[in-house]
Short mmCIF file of C-alpha atoms in Angstrom, two decimals:
data_model
loop_
_atom_site.label_atom_id
_atom_site.label_comp_id
_atom_site.label_asym_id
_atom_site.label_seq_id
_atom_site.Cartn_x
_atom_site.Cartn_y
_atom_site.Cartn_z
CA MET M 1 0.00 0.00 0.00
CA ASP M 2 1.04 3.56 -0.73
CA TRP M 3 2.29 5.13 2.54
CA ASP M 4 1.16 8.58 1.49
CA LYS M 5 -2.37 7.37 0.80
CA LEU M 6 -2.42 5.65 4.20
CA ARG M 7 -1.39 8.92 5.86
CA ILE M 8 -4.27 10.72 4.13
CA PHE M 9 -6.70 7.91 4.98
CA HIS M 10 -5.70 8.14 8.66
CA ALA M 11 -6.32 11.89 8.71
CA VAL M 12 -9.75 11.48 7.09
CA ALA M 13 -10.77 8.65 9.44
CA ASP M 14 -9.60 10.65 12.45
CA ALA M 15 -11.41 13.82 11.35
CA GLY M 16 -14.53 12.16 9.93
CA SER M 17 -14.54 14.70 7.13
CA LEU M 18 -12.69 15.29 3.87
CA THR M 19 -12.71 19.04 4.46
CA HIS M 20 -11.29 18.87 8.00
CA ALA M 21 -8.66 16.35 6.94
CA GLY M 22 -7.69 18.62 4.05
CA ASP M 23 -7.21 21.51 6.48
CA VAL M 24 -4.90 19.37 8.63
CA LEU M 25 -2.95 18.08 5.62
CA HIS M 26 -2.95 21.42 3.76
CA LEU M 27 -4.59 19.76 0.76
CA SER M 28 -7.75 20.59 -1.14
CA GLN M 29 -10.88 18.55 -0.52
CA SER M 30 -10.76 17.24 -4.08
CA ALA M 31 -7.13 16.10 -3.70
CA VAL M 32 -7.98 14.24 -0.48
CA SER M 33 -11.02 12.66 -2.12
CA ARG M 34 -8.93 11.44 -5.11
CA GLN M 35 -6.38 9.81 -2.80
CA ILE M 36 -9.09 8.01 -0.79
CA ARG M 37 -10.78 6.82 -3.97
CA ALA M 38 -7.46 5.55 -5.32
CA LEU M 39 -6.76 3.69 -2.05
CA GLU M 40 -10.21 2.06 -2.14
CA GLU M 41 -9.62 0.98 -5.75
CA SER M 42 -6.21 -0.49 -4.90
CA LEU M 43 -7.77 -2.49 -2.04
CA ASN M 44 -10.92 -3.28 -4.01
CA THR M 45 -13.11 -2.30 -1.05
CA THR M 46 -15.13 0.59 0.33
CA LEU M 47 -13.54 2.29 3.35
CA PHE M 48 -16.16 4.95 4.10
CA HIS M 49 -19.92 5.34 4.01
CA ARG M 50 -20.70 8.83 2.72
CA HIS M 51 -23.66 10.79 4.07
CA ALA M 52 -24.65 14.43 4.51
CA ARG M 53 -23.13 14.79 7.98
CA GLY M 54 -19.74 13.35 7.14
CA LEU M 55 -18.01 10.01 6.74
CA ILE M 56 -18.43 6.76 8.67
CA LEU M 57 -15.90 3.96 8.47
CA THR M 58 -17.03 0.63 7.01
CA GLU M 59 -15.97 -2.60 8.72
CA GLN M 60 -12.97 -2.78 6.37
CA GLY M 61 -12.23 0.88 7.08
CA GLU M 62 -12.24 0.19 10.84
CA LEU M 63 -9.68 -2.59 10.34
CA LEU M 64 -7.41 -0.30 8.35
CA PHE M 65 -7.85 2.57 10.83
CA ASP M 66 -6.79 0.28 13.70
CA ALA M 67 -3.62 -0.49 11.74
CA THR M 68 -2.84 3.15 10.90
CA LYS M 69 -3.43 4.20 14.53
CA SER M 70 -0.88 1.62 15.65
CA MET M 71 1.55 2.77 12.98
CA ASN M 72 1.05 6.41 13.94
CA ARG M 73 1.75 5.71 17.62
CA ARG M 74 4.93 3.82 16.75
CA LEU M 75 6.08 6.67 14.53
CA GLU M 76 5.38 9.14 17.36
CA THR M 77 7.44 7.00 19.73
CA ALA M 78 10.32 6.78 17.26
CA SER M 79 10.15 10.52 16.64
CA ALA M 80 10.18 11.24 20.39
CA ARG M 81 13.19 9.01 20.93
CA ILE M 82 15.05 10.61 18.03
CA ARG M 83 14.32 14.11 19.37
CA ASP M 84 15.51 13.27 22.87
CA SER M 85 18.92 14.89 23.29
CA GLU M 86 21.65 13.30 25.37
CA GLU M 87 22.38 16.66 26.95
CA GLU M 88 19.08 18.57 27.00
CA VAL M 89 15.49 18.02 28.08
CA PHE M 90 12.94 19.42 25.66
CA GLY M 91 9.78 18.57 23.76
CA GLU M 92 6.30 17.38 24.74
CA LEU M 93 5.66 15.01 27.64
CA ARG M 94 2.12 13.69 28.01
CA VAL M 95 1.38 12.98 31.67
CA THR M 96 -1.82 11.35 32.90
CA THR M 97 -3.06 11.15 36.47
CA THR M 98 -6.28 11.46 38.46
CA THR M 99 -8.09 14.80 38.70
CA GLY M 100 -7.49 15.00 42.45
CA PHE M 101 -3.77 14.26 42.43
CA GLY M 102 -3.16 16.30 39.30
CA THR M 103 -4.91 19.46 40.53
CA LEU M 104 -4.08 19.31 44.25
CA TRP M 105 -0.53 17.95 44.25
CA LEU M 106 1.14 17.86 40.83
CA ALA M 107 0.04 21.04 39.03
CA PRO M 108 1.07 23.43 41.87
CA ARG M 109 4.60 21.99 41.71
CA LEU M 110 5.09 22.14 37.94
CA PRO M 111 6.52 25.70 37.95
CA LYS M 112 9.65 24.22 39.56
CA LEU M 113 9.93 21.71 36.70
CA TYR M 114 9.66 24.47 34.10
CA GLU M 115 12.34 26.45 35.93
CA LEU M 116 14.67 23.46 35.61
CA TYR M 117 13.71 22.64 32.01
CA PRO M 118 12.19 25.67 30.28
CA ASP M 119 12.05 23.88 26.90
CA ILE M 120 9.85 21.03 28.11
CA LYS M 121 6.13 21.05 27.31
CA ILE M 122 3.84 19.19 29.72
CA ASP M 123 0.48 17.99 28.40
CA LEU M 124 -1.35 17.08 31.63
CA MET M 125 -4.36 14.79 31.13
CA LEU M 126 -6.56 14.56 34.21
CA GLU M 127 -9.07 11.73 34.21
CA GLU M 128 -10.03 8.68 36.20
CA ARG M 129 -9.85 6.41 33.15
CA VAL M 130 -6.58 4.48 33.00
CA LEU M 131 -4.93 5.40 29.70
CA ASP M 132 -3.04 2.77 27.72
CA LEU M 133 0.66 3.65 27.94
CA PRO M 134 2.00 0.93 25.58
CA MET M 135 -0.47 2.21 22.96
CA ARG M 136 0.93 5.74 23.52
CA GLU M 137 -2.26 7.34 24.86
CA ALA M 138 0.19 9.00 27.29
CA ASP M 139 3.93 8.89 27.97
CA VAL M 140 3.92 8.60 31.75
CA ALA M 141 1.23 7.96 34.36
CA ILE M 142 0.82 8.53 38.08
CA ARG M 143 -1.92 6.21 39.31
CA MET M 144 -3.39 5.15 42.65
CA LYS M 145 -2.74 1.46 42.05
CA GLU M 146 0.02 -0.68 40.56
CA PRO M 147 -0.25 -0.96 36.76
CA SER M 148 -1.20 -4.42 35.56
CA GLN M 149 0.55 -4.32 32.17
CA ALA M 150 3.82 -6.25 32.09
CA ASP M 151 5.68 -4.06 29.58
CA LEU M 152 5.76 -1.01 31.84
CA ILE M 153 8.47 0.30 34.12
CA ARG M 154 6.83 1.21 37.41
CA LYS M 155 8.03 2.81 40.63
CA ARG M 156 6.14 3.10 43.89
CA LEU M 157 6.26 6.76 44.92
CA MET M 158 4.41 6.87 48.23
CA ASN M 159 1.33 5.71 50.13
CA ILE M 160 -1.62 7.97 50.89
CA ARG M 161 -4.67 7.71 53.14
CA MET M 162 -8.09 9.37 53.05
CA ARG M 163 -8.84 11.38 56.18
CA LEU M 164 -11.41 13.85 57.49
CA TYR M 165 -10.75 17.61 57.31
CA ALA M 166 -12.67 20.81 57.99
CA THR M 167 -11.93 24.49 58.61
CA GLN M 168 -11.86 25.90 62.11
CA THR M 169 -14.51 28.40 61.00
CA TYR M 170 -16.90 25.56 60.15
CA LEU M 171 -16.16 23.64 63.35
CA ASP M 172 -16.74 26.74 65.51
CA THR M 173 -20.33 26.98 64.27
CA ARG M 174 -21.29 23.32 64.61
CA PRO M 175 -21.74 20.73 67.39
CA PRO M 176 -18.64 19.00 68.79
CA LEU M 177 -16.99 16.31 66.68
CA ASP M 178 -15.00 14.23 69.14
CA ARG M 179 -16.46 10.78 68.43
CA ILE M 180 -17.49 9.01 65.22
CA GLY M 181 -21.10 8.91 66.36
CA GLU M 182 -21.22 12.72 66.30
CA ILE M 183 -20.61 12.80 62.53
CA LYS M 184 -24.38 12.62 62.02
CA GLY M 185 -24.63 16.22 63.27
CA HIS M 186 -22.33 17.45 60.49
CA ARG M 187 -22.45 17.78 56.73
CA LEU M 188 -20.23 15.18 55.05
CA ILE M 189 -18.47 16.18 51.82
CA CYS M 190 -17.18 13.24 49.81
CA GLN M 191 -17.11 11.54 46.46
CA ALA M 192 -20.34 9.80 45.47
CA LEU M 193 -20.13 6.06 45.93
CA SER M 194 -20.95 5.70 42.23
CA SER M 195 -17.89 7.79 41.28
CA THR M 196 -14.66 6.15 40.12
CA GLN M 197 -12.40 6.10 43.16
CA VAL M 198 -10.00 3.87 45.04
CA THR M 199 -11.55 1.07 47.08
CA ALA M 200 -10.06 2.41 50.32
CA GLY M 201 -11.87 5.72 49.83
CA SER M 202 -15.28 4.18 49.12
CA THR M 203 -14.87 1.81 52.09
CA LEU M 204 -14.25 4.78 54.41
CA ILE M 205 -17.30 6.63 53.03
CA HIS M 206 -19.48 3.53 53.56
CA HIS M 207 -18.27 3.42 57.16
CA LEU M 208 -19.07 7.09 57.76
CA LEU M 209 -22.52 6.87 56.17
CA SER M 210 -23.39 3.95 58.44
CA HIS M 211 -23.47 6.46 61.33
CA ASP M 212 -26.74 8.04 60.17
CA VAL M 213 -25.25 11.13 58.47
CA GLN M 214 -28.15 13.50 57.76
CA SER M 215 -26.55 16.02 55.38
CA ILE M 216 -24.30 15.02 52.48
CA PHE M 217 -22.66 16.90 49.62
CA THR M 218 -21.04 14.70 46.95
CA VAL M 219 -18.60 15.67 44.20
CA ASN M 220 -17.00 13.41 41.60
CA ASN M 221 -13.39 14.40 42.40
CA TYR M 222 -11.26 15.53 45.34
CA PHE M 223 -10.70 19.02 43.94
CA GLY M 224 -14.44 19.64 44.31
CA VAL M 225 -14.44 18.12 47.80
CA LEU M 226 -11.63 20.48 48.81
CA GLN M 227 -13.49 23.52 47.48
CA GLY M 228 -16.47 22.59 49.63
CA VAL M 229 -14.28 22.17 52.70
CA ILE M 230 -12.29 25.41 52.40
CA ASN M 231 -15.56 27.30 51.87
CA ASN M 232 -16.82 26.06 55.27
CA LEU M 233 -19.48 23.73 53.86
CA GLY M 234 -18.71 20.71 56.00
CA VAL M 235 -16.32 17.89 56.90
CA GLY M 236 -14.57 16.46 53.84
CA VAL M 237 -13.01 13.12 53.00
CA LEU M 238 -9.68 14.11 51.43
CA PRO M 239 -6.32 12.49 50.68
CA ASP M 240 -3.68 13.32 53.27
CA TYR M 241 -1.37 14.98 50.72
CA VAL M 242 -3.48 18.17 50.88
CA THR M 243 -2.13 19.00 54.35
CA GLU M 244 1.09 20.59 53.09
CA ASP M 245 -0.53 23.06 50.70
CA PHE M 246 -3.57 23.74 52.92
CA PRO M 247 -2.10 23.76 56.45
CA HIS M 248 -5.07 25.70 57.87
CA LEU M 249 -7.31 22.65 57.51
CA VAL M 250 -8.11 20.87 60.76
CA ARG M 251 -7.98 17.10 60.86
CA CYS M 252 -11.15 15.69 62.41
CA LEU M 253 -11.47 12.35 64.21
CA PRO M 254 -7.75 11.45 63.87
CA GLU M 255 -8.48 7.81 64.63
CA ILE M 256 -10.62 7.56 61.47
CA GLU M 257 -8.80 7.06 58.16
CA SER M 258 -8.78 4.79 55.13
CA GLY M 259 -6.38 1.97 54.42
CA GLU M 260 -3.15 2.77 52.58
CA VAL M 261 -3.39 3.61 48.87
CA PRO M 262 -0.16 3.12 46.86
CA VAL M 263 0.85 5.76 44.32
CA PHE M 264 2.81 4.48 41.30
CA LEU M 265 4.65 6.21 38.48
CA ALA M 266 4.77 4.17 35.26
CA TYR M 267 6.01 4.54 31.69
CA PRO M 268 6.60 2.21 28.71
CA GLU M 269 9.76 0.15 28.55
CA GLU M 270 10.57 1.65 25.15
CA LEU M 271 10.87 5.12 26.75
CA ARG M 272 13.39 3.97 29.36
CA GLN M 273 16.15 6.14 27.88
CA SER M 274 13.98 9.23 27.30
CA ARG M 275 15.57 12.30 28.87
CA ARG M 276 12.15 13.86 29.40
CA ILE M 277 10.87 10.80 31.24
CA MET M 278 13.96 10.63 33.44
CA ALA M 279 13.78 14.35 34.21
CA PHE M 280 10.09 14.11 35.15
CA ARG M 281 10.62 10.95 37.23
CA ASP M 282 13.50 12.49 39.17
CA PHE M 283 11.57 15.72 39.69
CA VAL M 284 8.51 13.91 41.09
CA GLN M 285 10.68 11.78 43.39
CA ASP M 286 12.46 14.86 44.74
CA GLU M 287 9.15 16.65 45.33
CA ILE M 288 7.73 13.64 47.16
CA PHE M 289 10.81 13.55 49.38
CA GLU M 290 10.28 17.23 50.21
CA HIS M 291 6.55 16.62 50.70
CA ARG M 292 7.20 13.82 53.19
CA LYS M 293 9.66 15.98 55.09
CA SER M 294 7.19 18.88 55.20
CA VAL M 295 4.32 16.68 56.40
CA ARG M 296 6.58 15.16 59.05
CA ASN M 297 7.42 18.64 60.33
CA LEU M 298 3.73 19.53 60.44
CA THR M 299 2.70 16.44 62.39
CA GLU M 300 5.61 15.93 64.80
CA PRO M 301 4.96 17.45 68.24
CA ARG M 302 7.13 20.39 69.10
CA ILE M 303 9.15 20.07 72.32
CA LYS M 304 8.80 23.18 74.45
CA PRO M 305 11.97 24.45 76.14
CA ALA M 306 12.17 23.77 79.86
#
């Protein structure tokens, strides 16, 4: 098959339109159409159903599109490896993690990374769905569980726990909260049980709700939970890593917390030598070391002079 025709086919299948594909390829609609027609003739099959709203792949078109997507990802990987300099860190790095960890922990620290490597470009993808790293949906991932795919390099970064936090302003206006049974007199802010979340978090929420909580506010990510807490709406279930950046939050019911949740960094084996990956990995590890030290200083009791 003609590689150039396959490139044009991929652009059309991805865009779903001859016009949009032509804009991407800087070709006229008629030129794109001729190339697709020639490819169909060479394969003796129809690749697209044409209708007024655009193009839909046929079954044979879907098979070819799967192949060109795989080819495109491999070319992107090869291009990234070629661009990686032995001396410099530059270019795009696609990072995926959860909305909570990405907004509350990672994003506030990225200015330091850009200071170290001003030519790097971070594309941060925040979603609960686990992206496929070997298929190049992202270059590196930080997830709240160990990756199951065998062809990934993974490193355990730290463990986190879900705990209860509120502002002093909120607590001053509400009944005491010294025992778990008193949670029913407070508004609980947490992720909905139907939301995608770690098992340890949902188990803790189940436990809290079993104490006849009367008022509940649910959000589908921890960033939303935090916004409710800092605006004095109630007592929130939050990961413990928020304590460093929001030291004014008060931990409630210290004996109540979730089980440990491991945090892993992972990337494909084929990117082992990538300077961008190594720079990002080392940066995250250094920041976690500083985070642990900061949290330790916040939680250790201070010894008063005699």
